[in-house]
Short mmCIF file of C-alpha atoms in Angstrom, two decimals:
data_model
loop_
_atom_site.label_atom_id
_atom_site.label_comp_id
_atom_site.label_asym_id
_atom_site.label_seq_id
_atom_site.Cartn_x
_atom_site.Cartn_y
_atom_site.Cartn_z
CA UNK A 1 14.44 -1.16 14.44
CA UNK A 2 15.76 0.11 17.76
CA UNK A 3 19.20 0.81 16.26
CA UNK A 4 17.59 2.69 13.37
CA UNK A 5 15.62 4.86 15.80
CA UNK A 6 18.83 5.62 17.72
CA UNK A 7 20.37 6.87 14.44
CA UNK A 8 17.27 9.08 13.88
CA UNK A 9 15.93 7.17 10.86
CA UNK A 10 12.55 5.35 10.65
CA UNK A 11 12.37 1.95 12.36
CA UNK A 12 11.46 0.28 9.06
CA UNK A 13 15.01 1.05 7.79
CA UNK A 14 16.32 -1.23 10.52
CA UNK A 15 13.74 -3.90 9.67
CA UNK A 16 14.63 -3.74 5.95
CA UNK A 17 18.33 -3.96 6.81
CA UNK A 18 17.69 -6.95 9.08
CA UNK A 19 15.90 -8.64 6.18
CA UNK A 20 18.79 -7.93 3.79
CA UNK A 21 21.36 -9.32 6.27
CA UNK A 22 19.21 -12.39 6.95
CA UNK A 23 18.72 -12.96 3.21
CA UNK A 24 22.47 -12.77 2.50
CA UNK A 25 23.28 -15.11 5.40
CA UNK A 26 20.63 -17.65 4.37
CA UNK A 27 21.70 -17.54 0.71
CA UNK A 28 25.27 -18.47 1.74
CA UNK A 29 24.51 -20.79 4.66
CA UNK A 30 21.04 -22.25 3.95
CA UNK A 31 22.37 -25.82 4.32
CA UNK A 32 23.09 -25.03 7.97
CA UNK A 33 19.58 -23.63 8.58
CA UNK A 34 17.26 -25.64 6.28
CA UNK A 35 14.12 -25.10 8.41
CA UNK A 36 14.54 -21.31 8.43
CA UNK A 37 15.40 -21.33 4.71
CA UNK A 38 12.23 -23.26 3.84
CA UNK A 39 10.11 -21.17 6.22
CA UNK A 40 11.01 -17.90 4.48
CA UNK A 41 9.85 -19.40 1.17
CA UNK A 42 6.63 -20.97 2.44
CA UNK A 43 3.02 -19.98 1.79
CA UNK A 44 2.59 -19.39 5.53
CA UNK A 45 5.32 -16.74 5.49
CA UNK A 46 3.76 -15.06 2.43
CA UNK A 47 0.41 -15.03 4.23
CA UNK A 48 1.98 -13.28 7.24
CA UNK A 49 3.56 -10.74 4.88
CA UNK A 50 0.15 -10.07 3.28
CA UNK A 51 -1.42 -9.71 6.73
CA UNK A 52 1.29 -7.16 7.57
CA UNK A 53 0.19 -5.01 4.61
CA UNK A 54 -3.47 -5.58 5.51
CA UNK A 55 -3.15 -4.43 9.13
CA UNK A 56 -0.93 -1.45 8.25
CA UNK A 57 -3.54 -0.16 5.79
CA UNK A 58 -6.40 -0.93 8.21
CA UNK A 59 -4.60 1.08 10.91
CA UNK A 60 -4.07 3.98 8.50
CA UNK A 61 -7.77 3.89 7.62
CA UNK A 62 -8.86 3.80 11.27
CA UNK A 63 -6.83 6.97 11.89
CA UNK A 64 -8.36 8.85 8.96
CA UNK A 65 -12.04 9.82 8.76
CA UNK A 66 -13.99 9.69 5.44
CA UNK A 67 -14.56 13.47 5.34
CA UNK A 68 -10.85 14.12 5.93
CA UNK A 69 -9.95 11.76 3.10
CA UNK A 70 -12.54 13.32 0.76
CA UNK A 71 -11.24 16.83 1.47
CA UNK A 72 -7.61 15.76 1.04
CA UNK A 73 -8.35 13.84 -2.18
CA UNK A 74 -9.37 17.04 -3.98
CA UNK A 75 -5.76 18.19 -3.94
CA UNK A 76 -4.09 14.77 -3.66
CA UNK A 77 -5.32 13.76 -7.13
CA UNK A 78 -2.99 16.39 -8.66
CA UNK A 79 -0.08 15.05 -6.62
CA UNK A 80 -0.97 11.51 -7.74
CA UNK A 81 -1.18 12.46 -11.45
CA UNK A 82 2.16 14.26 -11.33
CA UNK A 83 3.72 11.47 -9.29
CA UNK A 84 2.66 8.97 -11.97
CA UNK A 85 3.10 10.94 -15.20
CA UNK A 86 6.67 12.22 -14.66
CA UNK A 87 8.19 8.87 -13.54
CA UNK A 88 6.41 6.98 -16.37
CA UNK A 89 7.68 9.53 -18.89
CA UNK A 90 11.25 9.47 -17.58
CA UNK A 91 11.19 5.66 -17.40
CA UNK A 92 10.07 5.47 -21.03
CA UNK A 93 12.82 7.92 -21.99
CA UNK A 94 15.46 6.02 -20.00
CA UNK A 95 14.38 2.75 -21.66
CA UNK A 96 14.51 4.34 -25.14
CA UNK A 97 18.07 5.53 -24.48
CA UNK A 98 19.68 2.53 -22.78
CA UNK A 99 17.74 -0.61 -23.76
CA UNK A 100 18.89 -2.59 -26.83
CA UNK A 101 16.77 -2.52 -29.97
CA UNK A 102 14.16 -5.29 -30.16
CA UNK A 103 10.47 -5.76 -31.09
CA UNK A 104 9.62 -5.53 -27.37
CA UNK A 105 11.66 -2.39 -26.59
CA UNK A 106 8.55 -0.22 -26.18
CA UNK A 107 6.99 -2.78 -23.82
CA UNK A 108 10.21 -3.01 -21.81
CA UNK A 109 10.43 0.78 -21.58
CA UNK A 110 6.81 0.95 -20.39
CA UNK A 111 7.60 -1.70 -17.78
CA UNK A 112 10.48 0.48 -16.57
CA UNK A 113 8.24 3.56 -16.41
CA UNK A 114 5.50 1.75 -14.47
CA UNK A 115 8.08 0.32 -12.06
CA UNK A 116 9.36 3.83 -11.30
CA UNK A 117 5.85 5.26 -10.90
CA UNK A 118 4.27 2.74 -8.51
CA UNK A 119 3.99 3.93 -4.91
CA UNK A 120 4.54 1.53 -2.00
CA UNK A 121 1.55 2.60 0.10
CA UNK A 122 2.33 0.44 3.19
CA UNK A 123 5.85 1.91 3.29
CA UNK A 124 4.49 5.47 3.23
CA UNK A 125 1.96 4.58 5.95
CA UNK A 126 4.65 3.10 8.19
CA UNK A 127 7.00 6.08 7.77
CA UNK A 128 4.27 8.56 8.71
CA UNK A 129 3.16 6.37 11.63
CA UNK A 130 6.72 6.22 12.97
CA UNK A 131 7.11 9.99 12.57
CA UNK A 132 3.71 10.68 14.19
CA UNK A 133 2.64 12.58 11.06
CA UNK A 134 -0.04 10.30 9.59
CA UNK A 135 -2.83 12.69 10.60
CA UNK A 136 -0.99 15.82 9.44
CA UNK A 137 -1.91 17.53 6.16
CA UNK A 138 1.24 16.19 4.49
CA UNK A 139 0.58 12.65 5.75
CA UNK A 140 -3.04 12.66 4.59
CA UNK A 141 -2.06 14.10 1.19
CA UNK A 142 0.65 11.50 0.61
CA UNK A 143 -1.56 8.55 1.60
CA UNK A 144 -4.51 9.81 -0.48
CA UNK A 145 -2.19 10.43 -3.46
CA UNK A 146 -0.64 6.98 -3.03
CA UNK A 147 -4.08 5.33 -3.12
CA UNK A 148 -4.97 7.32 -6.27
CA UNK A 149 -1.62 6.12 -7.65
CA UNK A 150 -2.75 2.55 -7.01
CA UNK A 151 -5.90 3.10 -9.09
CA UNK A 152 -4.00 4.77 -11.95
CA UNK A 153 -1.30 2.11 -11.74
CA UNK A 154 -4.00 -0.54 -12.09
CA UNK A 155 -4.78 0.68 -15.60
CA UNK A 156 -1.10 1.04 -16.51
CA UNK A 157 -0.44 -2.52 -15.37
CA UNK A 158 -3.44 -3.75 -17.38
CA UNK A 159 -1.93 -2.20 -20.52
CA UNK A 160 1.45 -3.65 -19.62
CA UNK A 161 0.16 -7.18 -19.05
CA UNK A 162 -1.76 -7.05 -22.32
CA UNK A 163 1.40 -5.90 -24.06
CA UNK A 164 3.48 -8.73 -22.56
CA UNK A 165 0.83 -11.28 -23.53
CA UNK A 166 0.37 -10.07 -27.10
CA UNK A 167 3.72 -8.55 -27.95
CA UNK A 168 2.37 -5.10 -28.79
CA UNK A 169 0.43 -2.37 -27.04
CA UNK A 170 -2.32 -2.04 -29.63
CA UNK A 171 -3.89 -5.35 -28.60
CA UNK A 172 -5.36 -3.94 -25.38
CA UNK A 173 -8.94 -3.28 -26.44
CA UNK A 174 -11.04 -0.34 -25.31
CA UNK A 175 -13.63 -2.79 -24.00
CA UNK A 176 -11.03 -4.20 -21.58
CA UNK A 177 -10.33 -0.72 -20.22
CA UNK A 178 -14.05 -0.04 -19.83
CA UNK A 179 -14.54 -3.37 -18.04
CA UNK A 180 -11.74 -2.52 -15.63
CA UNK A 181 -13.13 0.97 -15.04
CA UNK A 182 -16.59 -0.52 -14.44
CA UNK A 183 -15.25 -2.90 -11.79
CA UNK A 184 -13.46 -0.08 -9.97
CA UNK A 185 -16.63 2.05 -10.08
CA UNK A 186 -18.72 -0.88 -8.80
CA UNK A 187 -16.33 -1.41 -5.89
CA UNK A 188 -16.73 2.17 -4.68
CA UNK A 189 -20.47 2.24 -5.49
CA UNK A 190 -20.96 -0.69 -3.08
CA UNK A 191 -18.39 0.01 -0.33
CA UNK A 192 -19.00 3.75 0.17
CA UNK A 193 -22.78 3.42 0.86
CA UNK A 194 -22.14 0.38 3.08
CA UNK A 195 -19.50 2.34 5.00
CA UNK A 196 -21.60 5.48 5.36
CA UNK A 197 -24.90 3.80 6.32
CA UNK A 198 -24.27 0.25 7.58
CA UNK A 199 -21.26 1.03 9.81
CA UNK A 200 -23.15 3.64 11.94
CA UNK A 201 -26.08 1.21 12.40
CA UNK A 202 -23.70 -1.53 13.55
CA UNK A 203 -21.92 1.00 15.79
CA UNK A 204 -25.17 1.87 17.56
CA UNK A 205 -26.19 -1.70 18.32
CA UNK A 206 -22.82 -3.38 18.77
CA UNK A 207 -22.42 -2.07 22.33
CA UNK A 208 -25.50 -4.09 23.42
CA UNK A 209 -23.91 -7.42 22.37
CA UNK A 210 -22.27 -9.52 25.07
CA UNK A 211 -19.70 -11.44 23.01
CA UNK A 212 -16.20 -10.41 24.23
CA UNK A 213 -14.26 -8.16 21.80
CA UNK A 214 -17.25 -8.14 19.41
CA UNK A 215 -16.34 -4.64 18.18
CA UNK A 216 -12.86 -5.77 17.12
CA UNK A 217 -14.31 -8.93 15.54
CA UNK A 218 -16.91 -7.00 13.55
CA UNK A 219 -14.26 -4.61 12.21
CA UNK A 220 -12.15 -7.60 11.14
CA UNK A 221 -15.14 -9.17 9.34
CA UNK A 222 -15.89 -5.90 7.54
CA UNK A 223 -12.24 -5.29 6.64
CA UNK A 224 -11.73 -8.79 5.24
CA UNK A 225 -15.01 -8.54 3.32
CA UNK A 226 -13.94 -5.22 1.77
CA UNK A 227 -10.49 -6.69 0.98
CA UNK A 228 -11.93 -9.78 -0.72
CA UNK A 229 -14.37 -7.63 -2.70
CA UNK A 230 -11.48 -5.40 -3.79
CA UNK A 231 -9.59 -8.44 -5.07
CA UNK A 232 -12.68 -9.64 -6.95
CA UNK A 233 -12.91 -6.22 -8.62
CA UNK A 234 -9.21 -6.48 -9.65
CA UNK A 235 -8.08 -3.93 -7.05
CA UNK A 236 -5.40 -4.61 -4.45
CA UNK A 237 -6.81 -5.89 -1.15
CA UNK A 238 -5.10 -3.06 0.77
CA UNK A 239 -7.60 -0.60 -0.78
CA UNK A 240 -10.46 -2.56 0.82
CA UNK A 241 -8.69 -2.74 4.19
CA UNK A 242 -8.04 1.01 4.17
CA UNK A 243 -11.65 1.87 3.29
CA UNK A 244 -13.08 -0.39 5.99
CA UNK A 245 -10.80 1.19 8.59
CA UNK A 246 -11.74 4.70 7.46
CA UNK A 247 -15.44 4.09 8.12
CA UNK A 248 -14.64 3.00 11.69
CA UNK A 249 -14.25 6.28 13.58
CA UNK A 250 -15.43 7.97 16.82
CA UNK A 251 -18.45 9.41 15.02
CA UNK A 252 -20.10 5.97 14.79
CA UNK A 253 -18.98 4.36 18.05
CA UNK A 254 -18.16 5.37 21.63
CA UNK A 255 -14.73 6.97 21.89
CA UNK A 256 -13.44 4.50 24.50
CA UNK A 257 -14.31 1.58 22.20
CA UNK A 258 -12.64 3.31 19.25
CA UNK A 259 -9.46 3.95 21.31
CA UNK A 260 -9.29 0.35 22.52
CA UNK A 261 -9.75 -1.16 19.03
CA UNK A 262 -7.25 1.30 17.52
CA UNK A 263 -4.65 0.23 20.11
CA UNK A 264 -5.33 -3.45 19.40
CA UNK A 265 -4.84 -2.96 15.65
CA UNK A 266 -1.71 -0.86 16.25
CA UNK A 267 -0.22 -3.57 18.48
CA UNK A 268 -0.85 -6.30 15.92
CA UNK A 269 0.36 -4.18 12.98
CA UNK A 270 3.37 -2.30 14.35
CA UNK A 271 4.37 -4.81 17.01
CA UNK A 272 4.17 -8.04 15.02
CA UNK A 273 3.06 -8.17 11.38
CA UNK A 274 4.49 -4.97 9.86
CA UNK A 275 8.09 -5.84 10.87
CA UNK A 276 7.64 -9.24 9.17
CA UNK A 277 6.48 -7.47 6.00
CA UNK A 278 9.51 -5.14 5.92
CA UNK A 279 11.95 -7.93 6.78
CA UNK A 280 10.49 -9.94 3.85
CA UNK A 281 11.17 -7.03 1.45
CA UNK A 282 14.85 -7.04 2.44
CA UNK A 283 14.93 -10.83 2.51
CA UNK A 284 13.99 -11.10 -1.17
CA UNK A 285 16.37 -8.41 -2.41
CA UNK A 286 18.45 -9.76 -5.31
CA UNK A 287 21.92 -8.23 -5.64
CA UNK A 288 22.69 -9.91 -8.99
CA UNK A 289 21.71 -6.77 -10.97
CA UNK A 290 24.36 -4.78 -9.10
CA UNK A 291 26.99 -7.20 -10.34
CA UNK A 292 25.84 -7.30 -13.99
CA UNK A 293 24.71 -3.70 -14.65
CA UNK A 294 25.80 -1.49 -11.72
CA UNK A 295 25.80 1.73 -13.76
CA UNK A 296 22.25 1.22 -14.97
CA UNK A 297 21.01 0.42 -11.44
CA UNK A 298 22.55 3.63 -10.05
CA UNK A 299 21.11 5.75 -12.89
CA UNK A 300 17.67 4.14 -12.49
CA UNK A 301 17.59 4.85 -8.74
CA UNK A 302 18.60 8.49 -9.32
CA UNK A 303 15.96 8.86 -12.06
CA UNK A 304 13.34 7.27 -9.76
CA UNK A 305 14.14 9.67 -6.91
CA UNK A 306 14.29 12.81 -9.05
CA UNK A 307 11.21 12.05 -11.17
CA UNK A 308 9.05 11.24 -8.12
CA UNK A 309 10.34 14.28 -6.25
CA UNK A 310 9.57 16.63 -9.16
CA UNK A 311 6.39 14.84 -10.31
CA UNK A 312 4.75 14.78 -6.86
CA UNK A 313 6.55 17.77 -5.30
CA UNK A 314 5.60 20.48 -7.80
CA UNK A 315 1.83 19.72 -7.76
CA UNK A 316 1.99 19.57 -3.93
CA UNK A 317 3.60 23.02 -3.90
CA UNK A 318 1.00 24.36 -6.34
CA UNK A 319 -1.91 23.17 -4.14
CA UNK A 320 -0.51 25.00 -1.09
CA UNK A 321 2.00 22.75 0.68
CA UNK A 322 5.33 24.32 1.60
#
């Protein structure tokens, strides 16, 4: 991470590279480091990786107030729609051109389109944190659009999973889509009122409690509760963590308490768990595709970059960004 910063690129580039190097070394020499090899494939390691995502999204939420997010979302939804529609369309087209004919070609092409369209929200959060731009208009727009992407991607993935299970797209019933939509609506119908009304009440009375670090503990309880509820409603837990953090702001609690808790979360996220998350991404990179279909990999990366740039960039320009 330090080397990456010296070369004027985000620290996460160094962490990803460290993970790639470690993965290559372990793949070739795992007999010489069996404990480390097993550790990187353990449930404990996966739990730390998930906590890295959790704390990154919680930190992003803590630094963004609900009204800011609501205002940004009005324009970010257009960025999200463009950033999903264009990559999905180009992925489908790429699959139609290059994939071999088979009964599952349409499903495979859809898989390719969804893969190109999905946004890695924790990666975007970390880049804007490192650049000090998370609270800028661009940062807020990208994060809001990425979260909208997650919700849209949820429905695309539901169609995709149904297609893989049944062999054809037509088997995904309208009732399934309505059920999914109902769960998403229920999640926000519960969490938004709780965040707007319960958090300020807790903020008023929490300062009278004597338990050490009770403010940090209460935020953790709320964030984990929101995350678990998100999972139950078939959303990703990072959506719950982000929402819980967003409702914790200086408007509901004394500013010195807010600053202290924000620094604690930042230390845990950026100093410990987030690097583990990014190292794990590099650690699990599989280079076999480069050996078998290098041309396709290069074309797919170029299509991914261009389609996301055009799909998200043009709507962003139309809503007033430079």
